[in-house]
Amino acid sequence: SRPILDMSYSRHFLDFQGSSIPSSMKKLVVTKLSQNFRKAVTLQQDSPVPLPGDGDLLVRNRFVGINASDINYSAGRYDASVKPPFDIGFEGVGEVVALGLSASADYTVGQAVAYVKAGSFAEYTVVPARHAVPLPSVKPEFLTLMVSGATAYLSLKELGDLSEGEKVLVTAAAGGTGQFAVQLAKKAKCHVIGTCSSDEKGGFLKSIGCDRTVNYKTENVESVLRKDYPEGVDVVYESVGGEMFDLALNALAIKGRLIVIGFIAGYQNPTGLQPIKAELLPAKLLKKSASVRGFFLNHYLSDYKMALQHLLKMYERGDLVCEVDFGDMSPEGKFTGLESVFRAVDYMYMGKNIGKIVVELPHSVNSKL
């Protein structure tokens, strides 16, 4: 018999390890719209801990994921109607510490869960039970799959139309989502080319199956593609934008597909976009019967659970590397605590990370026993 904690009507409750859940917590809040994350976001020290409703879980966050789109969100680019203040952070992994009555049909206190929902940059987040993903344990590797892994899986499946032997170019290949695009394209028996910014990243890419790495700091990407792939590449998984988009477009083969999953080069710009040579786009696509397709995870939520279950099984079988970067190599060391989210965002925009950037939120249990 499982204890049921009906939180719908109670303000006083205990978590599963016998310590009181505090009445207030820290969280990050967007207080003004700006593409400068540090200017946009404030760390609030004493926000009330939210209460789960009947169908909700209260999750104590242990790991939260950093995404390039955190800056788009804090700049107000996703929804112009949203006015500050609003919560930020898209994904978390933690334990259920309280729950509503109907949520207790499927979940129990102490259970490990992951979720994708705005407001994860907080010590506690209320998550609708139907949106939570039960996990075997609280591990940061699971967090890499929630947004980054699912984006790579669904975009390549729905838009990539991969066939054995095709050439796939992945830009920012050693990043949070690039690492999955490389591995999934390899599993589809494609030849994978990955761009990156250091030899260390190139070594990581080779270790996960990349056939050709291009360090764009020491090699000219355009020359490499023209020389080594004169017939062009069949699919591009593109997340950089600007000049890299133009290079990728020009490198497409006949019937090539370019999938835009982001344009990080433009996120910190006041205008948001770096110019591309778009006036030539119709002619270039027509000449090659090629296509450019955009992918935004929110439009594929009907397939999301299926994708995630598939990826979780792959990881548990040992078929998928889920590289996590805690910032151990960053100047001030590991990303620990909500205050380090600011450093973690800077670290991502400096292009330093290998794998998914994750911030740990340590929790000390004040046991009353």
mmCIF file of C-alpha atoms in Angstrom:
data_model
loop_
_atom_site.group_PDB
_atom_site.id
_atom_site.type_symbol
_atom_site.label_atom_id
_atom_site.label_comp_id
_atom_site.label_asym_id
_atom_site.label_seq_id
_atom_site.Cartn_x
_atom_site.Cartn_y
_atom_site.Cartn_z
ATOM 1 C CA SER A 1 0.000 0.000 0.000
ATOM 2 C CA ARG A 2 1.421 3.287 -1.157
ATOM 3 C CA PRO A 3 1.115 6.504 0.823
ATOM 4 C CA ILE A 4 -1.087 9.000 -0.981
ATOM 5 C CA LEU A 5 -0.197 12.641 -0.434
ATOM 6 C CA ASP A 6 -3.128 14.705 -1.551
ATOM 7 C CA MET A 7 -1.612 18.147 -1.878
ATOM 8 C CA SER A 8 -4.692 19.825 -3.283
ATOM 9 C CA TYR A 9 -5.781 21.247 0.067
ATOM 10 C CA SER A 10 -2.789 21.053 2.345
ATOM 11 C CA ARG A 11 -0.034 23.601 2.836
ATOM 12 C CA HIS A 12 1.950 21.523 5.291
ATOM 13 C CA PHE A 13 3.635 18.400 4.038
ATOM 14 C CA LEU A 14 6.784 16.330 4.316
ATOM 15 C CA ASP A 15 8.953 15.036 1.556
ATOM 16 C CA PHE A 16 9.862 11.382 1.127
ATOM 17 C CA GLN A 17 13.058 11.555 3.187
ATOM 18 C CA GLY A 18 11.409 12.993 6.247
ATOM 19 C CA SER A 19 12.610 16.587 5.884
ATOM 20 C CA SER A 20 10.226 19.503 5.673
ATOM 21 C CA ILE A 21 9.650 21.004 2.260
ATOM 22 C CA PRO A 22 10.405 24.670 2.770
ATOM 23 C CA SER A 23 7.756 27.290 2.185
ATOM 24 C CA SER A 24 10.121 29.358 -0.001
ATOM 25 C CA MET A 25 12.750 28.549 -2.623
ATOM 26 C CA LYS A 26 15.164 30.031 -5.143
ATOM 27 C CA LYS A 27 14.222 30.336 -8.813
ATOM 28 C CA LEU A 28 15.241 32.238 -11.924
ATOM 29 C CA VAL A 29 12.753 34.690 -13.371
ATOM 30 C CA VAL A 30 12.828 36.768 -16.570
ATOM 31 C CA THR A 31 12.280 40.308 -15.290
ATOM 32 C CA LYS A 32 12.960 42.166 -18.553
ATOM 33 C CA LEU A 33 13.160 41.068 -22.175
ATOM 34 C CA SER A 34 16.713 41.045 -23.507
ATOM 35 C CA GLN A 35 18.909 38.785 -25.622
ATOM 36 C CA ASN A 36 21.518 39.334 -22.886
ATOM 37 C CA PHE A 37 20.634 36.528 -20.463
ATOM 38 C CA ARG A 38 22.288 38.193 -17.477
ATOM 39 C CA LYS A 39 20.283 41.394 -18.022
ATOM 40 C CA ALA A 40 17.020 39.549 -18.636
ATOM 41 C CA VAL A 41 17.072 37.095 -15.743
ATOM 42 C CA THR A 42 17.036 37.584 -11.954
ATOM 43 C CA LEU A 43 17.703 35.023 -9.225
ATOM 44 C CA GLN A 44 14.840 35.303 -6.728
ATOM 45 C CA GLN A 45 15.752 34.031 -3.264
ATOM 46 C CA ASP A 46 12.379 33.681 -1.561
ATOM 47 C CA SER A 47 9.700 32.631 -4.029
ATOM 48 C CA PRO A 48 6.890 30.534 -2.548
ATOM 49 C CA VAL A 49 7.229 26.804 -3.211
ATOM 50 C CA PRO A 50 4.322 26.024 -5.574
ATOM 51 C CA LEU A 51 1.590 23.582 -4.589
ATOM 52 C CA PRO A 52 0.636 20.685 -6.851
ATOM 53 C CA GLY A 53 -3.019 20.446 -7.865
ATOM 54 C CA ASP A 54 -4.989 17.231 -8.124
ATOM 55 C CA GLY A 55 -3.244 15.938 -11.276
ATOM 56 C CA ASP A 56 0.194 17.371 -10.532
ATOM 57 C CA LEU A 57 3.562 16.346 -9.139
ATOM 58 C CA LEU A 58 5.838 18.580 -7.103
ATOM 59 C CA VAL A 59 9.360 17.776 -8.337
ATOM 60 C CA ARG A 60 12.495 18.702 -6.443
ATOM 61 C CA ASN A 61 14.920 19.442 -9.262
ATOM 62 C CA ARG A 62 18.309 17.764 -9.061
ATOM 63 C CA PHE A 63 19.602 18.464 -12.589
ATOM 64 C CA VAL A 64 18.454 21.118 -15.077
ATOM 65 C CA GLY A 65 19.418 21.377 -18.734
ATOM 66 C CA ILE A 66 20.799 24.441 -20.517
ATOM 67 C CA ASN A 67 19.470 25.077 -24.029
ATOM 68 C CA ALA A 68 20.504 27.573 -26.678
ATOM 69 C CA SER A 69 16.858 28.592 -26.827
ATOM 70 C CA ASP A 70 16.925 29.799 -23.196
ATOM 71 C CA ILE A 71 18.141 33.100 -24.672
ATOM 72 C CA ASN A 72 15.357 33.199 -27.256
ATOM 73 C CA TYR A 73 12.868 32.666 -24.452
ATOM 74 C CA SER A 74 14.350 35.379 -22.208
ATOM 75 C CA ALA A 75 14.385 37.739 -25.218
ATOM 76 C CA GLY A 76 10.655 37.139 -25.773
ATOM 77 C CA ARG A 77 11.154 35.724 -29.267
ATOM 78 C CA TYR A 78 8.899 32.670 -28.897
ATOM 79 C CA ASP A 79 5.755 34.411 -27.752
ATOM 80 C CA ALA A 80 5.483 38.153 -28.190
ATOM 81 C CA SER A 81 2.374 38.271 -25.982
ATOM 82 C CA VAL A 82 4.207 37.052 -22.859
ATOM 83 C CA LYS A 83 5.212 39.905 -20.560
ATOM 84 C CA PRO A 84 7.755 39.652 -17.717
ATOM 85 C CA PRO A 85 8.008 38.459 -15.065
ATOM 86 C CA PHE A 86 7.887 34.789 -16.124
ATOM 87 C CA ASP A 87 9.721 31.605 -15.148
ATOM 88 C CA ILE A 88 12.500 30.151 -17.282
ATOM 89 C CA GLY A 89 14.279 26.821 -17.881
ATOM 90 C CA PHE A 90 12.818 24.090 -20.098
ATOM 91 C CA GLU A 91 13.751 20.714 -18.609
ATOM 92 C CA GLY A 92 14.608 19.025 -15.359
ATOM 93 C CA VAL A 93 15.243 15.710 -13.627
ATOM 94 C CA GLY A 94 14.451 15.159 -9.965
ATOM 95 C CA GLU A 95 12.318 13.360 -7.396
ATOM 96 C CA VAL A 96 8.613 13.622 -6.727
ATOM 97 C CA VAL A 97 8.294 15.083 -3.225
ATOM 98 C CA ALA A 98 4.505 15.618 -3.150
ATOM 99 C CA LEU A 99 1.563 15.024 -5.461
ATOM 100 C CA GLY A 100 -2.144 15.480 -5.942
ATOM 101 C CA LEU A 101 -4.640 12.732 -5.312
ATOM 102 C CA SER A 102 -5.326 11.653 -8.897
ATOM 103 C CA ALA A 103 -1.613 11.940 -9.770
ATOM 104 C CA SER A 104 -0.945 9.318 -7.079
ATOM 105 C CA ALA A 105 -2.630 6.679 -9.276
ATOM 106 C CA ASP A 106 0.549 6.565 -11.405
ATOM 107 C CA TYR A 107 3.263 8.158 -9.286
ATOM 108 C CA THR A 108 4.575 7.926 -5.770
ATOM 109 C CA VAL A 109 6.700 10.101 -3.510
ATOM 110 C CA GLY A 110 10.401 9.442 -4.064
ATOM 111 C CA GLN A 111 10.012 8.502 -7.728
ATOM 112 C CA ALA A 112 12.592 9.780 -10.217
ATOM 113 C CA VAL A 113 11.085 11.747 -13.101
ATOM 114 C CA ALA A 114 12.107 13.937 -16.000
ATOM 115 C CA TYR A 115 9.997 16.596 -17.665
ATOM 116 C CA VAL A 116 9.948 19.324 -20.294
ATOM 117 C CA LYS A 117 8.092 22.390 -19.050
ATOM 118 C CA ALA A 118 8.866 26.075 -18.664
ATOM 119 C CA GLY A 119 10.071 26.899 -15.161
ATOM 120 C CA SER A 120 12.744 24.283 -14.485
ATOM 121 C CA PHE A 121 15.328 26.816 -13.271
ATOM 122 C CA ALA A 122 13.933 26.518 -9.754
ATOM 123 C CA GLU A 123 14.478 24.327 -6.706
ATOM 124 C CA TYR A 124 10.929 22.932 -7.042
ATOM 125 C CA THR A 125 8.640 22.772 -10.092
ATOM 126 C CA VAL A 126 5.014 21.683 -10.392
ATOM 127 C CA VAL A 127 4.685 19.263 -13.325
ATOM 128 C CA PRO A 128 1.392 17.822 -14.641
ATOM 129 C CA ALA A 129 1.636 14.057 -14.058
ATOM 130 C CA ARG A 130 0.638 13.341 -17.666
ATOM 131 C CA HIS A 131 3.713 15.261 -18.895
ATOM 132 C CA ALA A 132 6.220 13.617 -16.569
ATOM 133 C CA VAL A 133 8.474 10.750 -17.670
ATOM 134 C CA PRO A 134 9.189 8.095 -15.017
ATOM 135 C CA LEU A 135 12.881 7.172 -14.789
ATOM 136 C CA PRO A 136 14.756 4.271 -13.193
ATOM 137 C CA SER A 137 16.959 6.740 -11.264
ATOM 138 C CA VAL A 138 17.929 10.410 -11.035
ATOM 139 C CA LYS A 139 20.778 10.631 -13.547
ATOM 140 C CA PRO A 140 21.873 13.664 -15.585
ATOM 141 C CA GLU A 141 22.253 11.475 -18.701
ATOM 142 C CA PHE A 142 18.458 11.150 -18.912
ATOM 143 C CA LEU A 143 18.219 14.935 -19.169
ATOM 144 C CA THR A 144 20.233 14.955 -22.400
ATOM 145 C CA LEU A 145 17.422 13.058 -24.128
ATOM 146 C CA MET A 146 14.498 15.291 -23.131
ATOM 147 C CA VAL A 147 15.013 18.173 -25.584
ATOM 148 C CA SER A 148 18.344 17.562 -27.340
ATOM 149 C CA GLY A 149 17.955 13.837 -28.041
ATOM 150 C CA ALA A 150 14.281 14.106 -28.975
ATOM 151 C CA THR A 151 15.016 16.995 -31.360
ATOM 152 C CA ALA A 152 17.668 14.975 -33.206
ATOM 153 C CA TYR A 153 15.568 11.811 -33.318
ATOM 154 C CA LEU A 154 12.307 13.369 -34.507
ATOM 155 C CA SER A 155 13.825 15.823 -36.985
ATOM 156 C CA LEU A 156 15.927 13.151 -38.699
ATOM 157 C CA LYS A 157 13.043 10.661 -38.665
ATOM 158 C CA GLU A 158 10.355 13.060 -39.922
ATOM 159 C CA LEU A 159 12.386 15.351 -42.196
ATOM 160 C CA GLY A 160 15.722 13.635 -42.882
ATOM 161 C CA ASP A 161 14.436 10.612 -44.816
ATOM 162 C CA LEU A 162 17.832 8.937 -44.274
ATOM 163 C CA SER A 163 18.940 6.059 -46.486
ATOM 164 C CA GLU A 164 21.942 3.782 -46.084
ATOM 165 C CA GLY A 165 25.128 5.215 -47.567
ATOM 166 C CA GLU A 166 23.932 8.830 -47.657
ATOM 167 C CA LYS A 167 26.228 11.633 -46.543
ATOM 168 C CA VAL A 168 25.029 13.614 -43.521
ATOM 169 C CA LEU A 169 26.621 16.870 -42.382
ATOM 170 C CA VAL A 170 26.036 17.852 -38.732
ATOM 171 C CA THR A 171 27.018 21.401 -37.710
ATOM 172 C CA ALA A 172 27.982 22.083 -34.065
ATOM 173 C CA ALA A 173 28.250 18.309 -33.938
ATOM 174 C CA ALA A 174 29.800 18.030 -30.462
ATOM 175 C CA GLY A 175 27.018 20.056 -28.833
ATOM 176 C CA GLY A 176 23.985 18.954 -26.840
ATOM 177 C CA THR A 177 21.876 17.913 -29.818
ATOM 178 C CA GLY A 178 24.634 17.452 -32.412
ATOM 179 C CA GLN A 179 26.014 14.442 -30.493
ATOM 180 C CA PHE A 180 22.688 12.639 -31.061
ATOM 181 C CA ALA A 181 22.376 13.626 -34.727
ATOM 182 C CA VAL A 182 25.823 12.079 -35.334
ATOM 183 C CA GLN A 183 24.970 8.820 -33.561
ATOM 184 C CA LEU A 184 21.496 8.422 -35.057
ATOM 185 C CA ALA A 185 22.770 9.099 -38.588
ATOM 186 C CA LYS A 186 25.481 6.474 -38.049
ATOM 187 C CA LYS A 187 22.852 3.984 -36.875
ATOM 188 C CA ALA A 188 21.014 4.665 -40.149
ATOM 189 C CA LYS A 189 24.276 3.533 -41.863
ATOM 190 C CA CYS A 190 25.098 6.969 -43.228
ATOM 191 C CA HIS A 191 28.499 8.604 -43.699
ATOM 192 C CA VAL A 192 28.665 11.409 -41.108
ATOM 193 C CA ILE A 193 30.648 14.652 -41.306
ATOM 194 C CA GLY A 194 30.723 16.824 -38.168
ATOM 195 C CA THR A 195 31.907 20.412 -37.757
ATOM 196 C CA CYS A 196 33.388 21.514 -34.433
ATOM 197 C CA SER A 197 35.702 24.153 -32.936
ATOM 198 C CA SER A 198 38.552 22.162 -31.348
ATOM 199 C CA ASP A 199 40.627 19.018 -31.745
ATOM 200 C CA GLU A 200 39.302 17.804 -28.384
ATOM 201 C CA LYS A 201 35.756 17.992 -29.762
ATOM 202 C CA GLY A 202 36.942 16.228 -32.907
ATOM 203 C CA GLY A 203 38.288 13.393 -30.768
ATOM 204 C CA PHE A 204 34.931 13.088 -28.997
ATOM 205 C CA LEU A 205 33.110 13.014 -32.360
ATOM 206 C CA LYS A 206 35.357 10.240 -33.668
ATOM 207 C CA SER A 207 34.662 8.262 -30.478
ATOM 208 C CA ILE A 208 30.899 8.334 -31.203
ATOM 209 C CA GLY A 209 31.302 7.285 -34.840
ATOM 210 C CA CYS A 210 31.826 10.468 -36.868
ATOM 211 C CA ASP A 211 33.549 9.556 -40.156
ATOM 212 C CA ARG A 212 35.026 12.982 -40.924
ATOM 213 C CA THR A 213 35.482 15.807 -38.442
ATOM 214 C CA VAL A 214 36.146 19.373 -39.554
ATOM 215 C CA ASN A 215 37.636 21.773 -37.000
ATOM 216 C CA TYR A 216 36.497 25.072 -38.508
ATOM 217 C CA LYS A 217 39.162 26.966 -36.527
ATOM 218 C CA THR A 218 41.952 25.161 -38.407
ATOM 219 C CA GLU A 219 40.252 23.947 -41.607
ATOM 220 C CA ASN A 220 38.130 25.741 -44.187
ATOM 221 C CA VAL A 221 34.758 23.975 -44.112
ATOM 222 C CA GLU A 222 33.827 25.090 -47.621
ATOM 223 C CA SER A 223 37.096 23.803 -49.114
ATOM 224 C CA VAL A 224 36.857 20.478 -47.276
ATOM 225 C CA LEU A 225 33.300 19.892 -48.511
ATOM 226 C CA ARG A 226 34.144 20.857 -52.087
ATOM 227 C CA LYS A 227 37.263 18.691 -52.188
ATOM 228 C CA ASP A 228 36.118 15.609 -50.231
ATOM 229 C CA TYR A 229 32.432 15.615 -51.229
ATOM 230 C CA PRO A 230 32.290 16.953 -54.802
ATOM 231 C CA GLU A 231 28.834 15.397 -55.332
ATOM 232 C CA GLY A 232 27.527 17.186 -52.233
ATOM 233 C CA VAL A 233 25.901 15.978 -49.017
ATOM 234 C CA ASP A 234 22.426 14.475 -48.848
ATOM 235 C CA VAL A 235 21.275 15.788 -45.459
ATOM 236 C CA VAL A 236 22.420 18.684 -43.281
ATOM 237 C CA TYR A 237 21.477 18.946 -39.601
ATOM 238 C CA GLU A 238 22.019 22.682 -39.136
ATOM 239 C CA SER A 239 21.956 24.641 -35.887
ATOM 240 C CA VAL A 240 24.475 27.448 -36.421
ATOM 241 C CA GLY A 241 22.965 29.819 -38.999
ATOM 242 C CA GLY A 242 24.584 32.752 -40.797
ATOM 243 C CA GLU A 243 27.640 31.822 -42.831
ATOM 244 C CA MET A 244 27.423 28.136 -41.885
ATOM 245 C CA PHE A 245 23.885 27.963 -43.296
ATOM 246 C CA ASP A 246 25.125 29.379 -46.622
ATOM 247 C CA LEU A 247 27.998 26.862 -46.738
ATOM 248 C CA ALA A 248 25.636 23.988 -45.970
ATOM 249 C CA LEU A 249 23.107 25.106 -48.576
ATOM 250 C CA ASN A 250 25.802 25.284 -51.260
ATOM 251 C CA ALA A 251 27.060 21.821 -50.285
ATOM 252 C CA LEU A 252 23.699 20.080 -50.808
ATOM 253 C CA ALA A 253 23.583 17.211 -53.290
ATOM 254 C CA ILE A 254 20.803 16.653 -55.830
ATOM 255 C CA LYS A 255 17.574 16.125 -53.815
ATOM 256 C CA GLY A 256 19.458 17.197 -50.665
ATOM 257 C CA ARG A 257 17.580 18.094 -47.463
ATOM 258 C CA LEU A 258 18.730 20.848 -45.117
ATOM 259 C CA ILE A 259 17.043 20.691 -41.689
ATOM 260 C CA VAL A 260 17.169 23.922 -39.671
ATOM 261 C CA ILE A 261 16.975 23.168 -35.960
ATOM 262 C CA GLY A 262 18.394 26.508 -34.816
ATOM 263 C CA PHE A 263 20.672 29.420 -35.649
ATOM 264 C CA ILE A 264 22.708 29.906 -32.496
ATOM 265 C CA ALA A 265 25.021 32.412 -34.223
ATOM 266 C CA GLY A 266 22.117 34.867 -34.184
ATOM 267 C CA TYR A 267 20.593 34.307 -30.752
ATOM 268 C CA GLN A 268 22.683 36.870 -28.879
ATOM 269 C CA ASN A 269 22.386 39.505 -31.608
ATOM 270 C CA PRO A 270 19.924 42.332 -30.937
ATOM 271 C CA THR A 271 18.338 41.591 -34.331
ATOM 272 C CA GLY A 272 18.371 37.845 -33.701
ATOM 273 C CA LEU A 273 19.475 36.768 -37.173
ATOM 274 C CA GLN A 274 22.745 36.898 -39.016
ATOM 275 C CA PRO A 275 22.186 37.646 -42.702
ATOM 276 C CA ILE A 276 22.144 34.745 -45.150
ATOM 277 C CA LYS A 277 22.262 34.940 -48.939
ATOM 278 C CA ALA A 278 18.553 34.200 -49.135
ATOM 279 C CA GLU A 279 17.861 35.978 -52.412
ATOM 280 C CA LEU A 280 19.595 33.085 -54.203
ATOM 281 C CA LEU A 281 17.640 30.447 -52.270
ATOM 282 C CA PRO A 282 14.901 29.706 -54.868
ATOM 283 C CA ALA A 283 17.447 29.258 -57.661
ATOM 284 C CA LYS A 284 19.729 27.061 -55.545
ATOM 285 C CA LEU A 285 16.898 24.799 -54.418
ATOM 286 C CA LEU A 286 15.429 24.514 -57.902
ATOM 287 C CA LYS A 287 18.778 23.686 -59.491
ATOM 288 C CA LYS A 288 19.209 20.714 -57.137
ATOM 289 C CA SER A 289 15.575 19.729 -56.403
ATOM 290 C CA ALA A 290 16.695 20.390 -52.825
ATOM 291 C CA SER A 291 14.700 21.476 -49.789
ATOM 292 C CA VAL A 292 15.156 23.493 -46.606
ATOM 293 C CA ARG A 293 12.944 22.434 -43.713
ATOM 294 C CA GLY A 294 12.559 23.886 -40.235
ATOM 295 C CA PHE A 295 12.076 21.774 -37.112
ATOM 296 C CA PHE A 296 10.622 23.002 -33.804
ATOM 297 C CA LEU A 297 10.067 20.304 -31.181
ATOM 298 C CA ASN A 298 6.793 21.829 -29.925
ATOM 299 C CA HIS A 299 5.121 20.982 -33.256
ATOM 300 C CA TYR A 300 5.900 17.257 -32.854
ATOM 301 C CA LEU A 301 4.644 16.658 -29.326
ATOM 302 C CA SER A 302 2.222 13.947 -30.506
ATOM 303 C CA ASP A 303 5.274 11.764 -31.286
ATOM 304 C CA TYR A 304 7.348 12.925 -28.331
ATOM 305 C CA LYS A 305 6.667 10.087 -25.859
ATOM 306 C CA MET A 306 7.390 7.474 -28.528
ATOM 307 C CA ALA A 307 10.683 9.173 -29.393
ATOM 308 C CA LEU A 308 11.726 9.436 -25.771
ATOM 309 C CA GLN A 309 10.915 5.814 -24.975
ATOM 310 C CA HIS A 310 12.942 4.722 -27.998
ATOM 311 C CA LEU A 311 15.931 6.850 -26.896
ATOM 312 C CA LEU A 312 15.718 5.687 -23.259
ATOM 313 C CA LYS A 313 15.790 2.057 -24.413
ATOM 314 C CA MET A 314 18.808 2.763 -26.640
ATOM 315 C CA TYR A 315 20.658 4.395 -23.738
ATOM 316 C CA GLU A 316 19.826 1.595 -21.311
ATOM 317 C CA ARG A 317 21.048 -0.991 -23.863
ATOM 318 C CA GLY A 318 24.313 0.905 -24.173
ATOM 319 C CA ASP A 319 23.595 1.892 -27.798
ATOM 320 C CA LEU A 320 23.690 5.642 -27.204
ATOM 321 C CA VAL A 321 26.317 7.892 -25.639
ATOM 322 C CA CYS A 322 24.700 10.711 -23.640
ATOM 323 C CA GLU A 323 27.586 13.088 -23.006
ATOM 324 C CA VAL A 324 27.019 15.540 -20.132
ATOM 325 C CA ASP A 325 29.125 18.680 -19.602
ATOM 326 C CA PHE A 326 28.968 19.985 -16.016
ATOM 327 C CA GLY A 327 31.446 22.769 -16.784
ATOM 328 C CA ASP A 328 34.300 21.121 -14.877
ATOM 329 C CA MET A 329 36.714 22.686 -17.382
ATOM 330 C CA SER A 330 35.156 26.166 -17.160
ATOM 331 C CA PRO A 331 37.183 28.901 -15.405
ATOM 332 C CA GLU A 332 35.145 28.811 -12.176
ATOM 333 C CA GLY A 333 34.554 25.049 -12.224
ATOM 334 C CA LYS A 334 31.492 22.846 -12.101
ATOM 335 C CA PHE A 335 28.012 24.324 -12.585
ATOM 336 C CA THR A 336 26.397 23.843 -9.188
ATOM 337 C CA GLY A 337 23.336 25.718 -7.926
ATOM 338 C CA LEU A 338 20.920 28.022 -9.737
ATOM 339 C CA GLU A 339 23.347 30.947 -9.562
ATOM 340 C CA SER A 340 25.661 29.024 -11.930
ATOM 341 C CA VAL A 341 23.022 28.915 -14.714
ATOM 342 C CA PHE A 342 24.314 32.334 -15.842
ATOM 343 C CA ARG A 343 27.853 30.961 -16.221
ATOM 344 C CA ALA A 344 26.525 27.870 -17.972
ATOM 345 C CA VAL A 345 24.701 29.961 -20.592
ATOM 346 C CA ASP A 346 27.878 32.013 -21.192
ATOM 347 C CA TYR A 347 29.902 28.785 -21.513
ATOM 348 C CA MET A 348 27.530 27.490 -24.190
ATOM 349 C CA TYR A 349 27.718 30.701 -26.209
ATOM 350 C CA MET A 350 31.518 30.604 -26.041
ATOM 351 C CA GLY A 351 31.202 27.194 -27.741
ATOM 352 C CA LYS A 352 33.165 25.410 -25.033
ATOM 353 C CA ASN A 353 30.857 22.497 -24.247
ATOM 354 C CA ILE A 354 31.216 18.881 -25.315
ATOM 355 C CA GLY A 355 27.778 17.321 -25.039
ATOM 356 C CA LYS A 356 24.804 18.689 -23.124
ATOM 357 C CA ILE A 357 25.383 21.387 -20.514
ATOM 358 C CA VAL A 358 23.752 20.400 -17.219
ATOM 359 C CA VAL A 359 23.587 22.274 -13.901
ATOM 360 C CA GLU A 360 23.374 20.285 -10.674
ATOM 361 C CA LEU A 361 21.136 21.523 -7.868
ATOM 362 C CA PRO A 362 22.482 19.892 -4.713
ATOM 363 C CA HIS A 363 20.039 19.206 -1.899
ATOM 364 C CA SER A 364 20.943 18.672 1.727
ATOM 365 C CA VAL A 365 18.346 16.681 3.627
ATOM 366 C CA ASN A 366 17.561 18.037 7.089
ATOM 367 C CA SER A 367 16.200 14.842 8.511
ATOM 368 C CA LYS A 368 13.814 15.161 11.404
ATOM 369 C CA LEU A 369 14.311 11.552 12.411
#
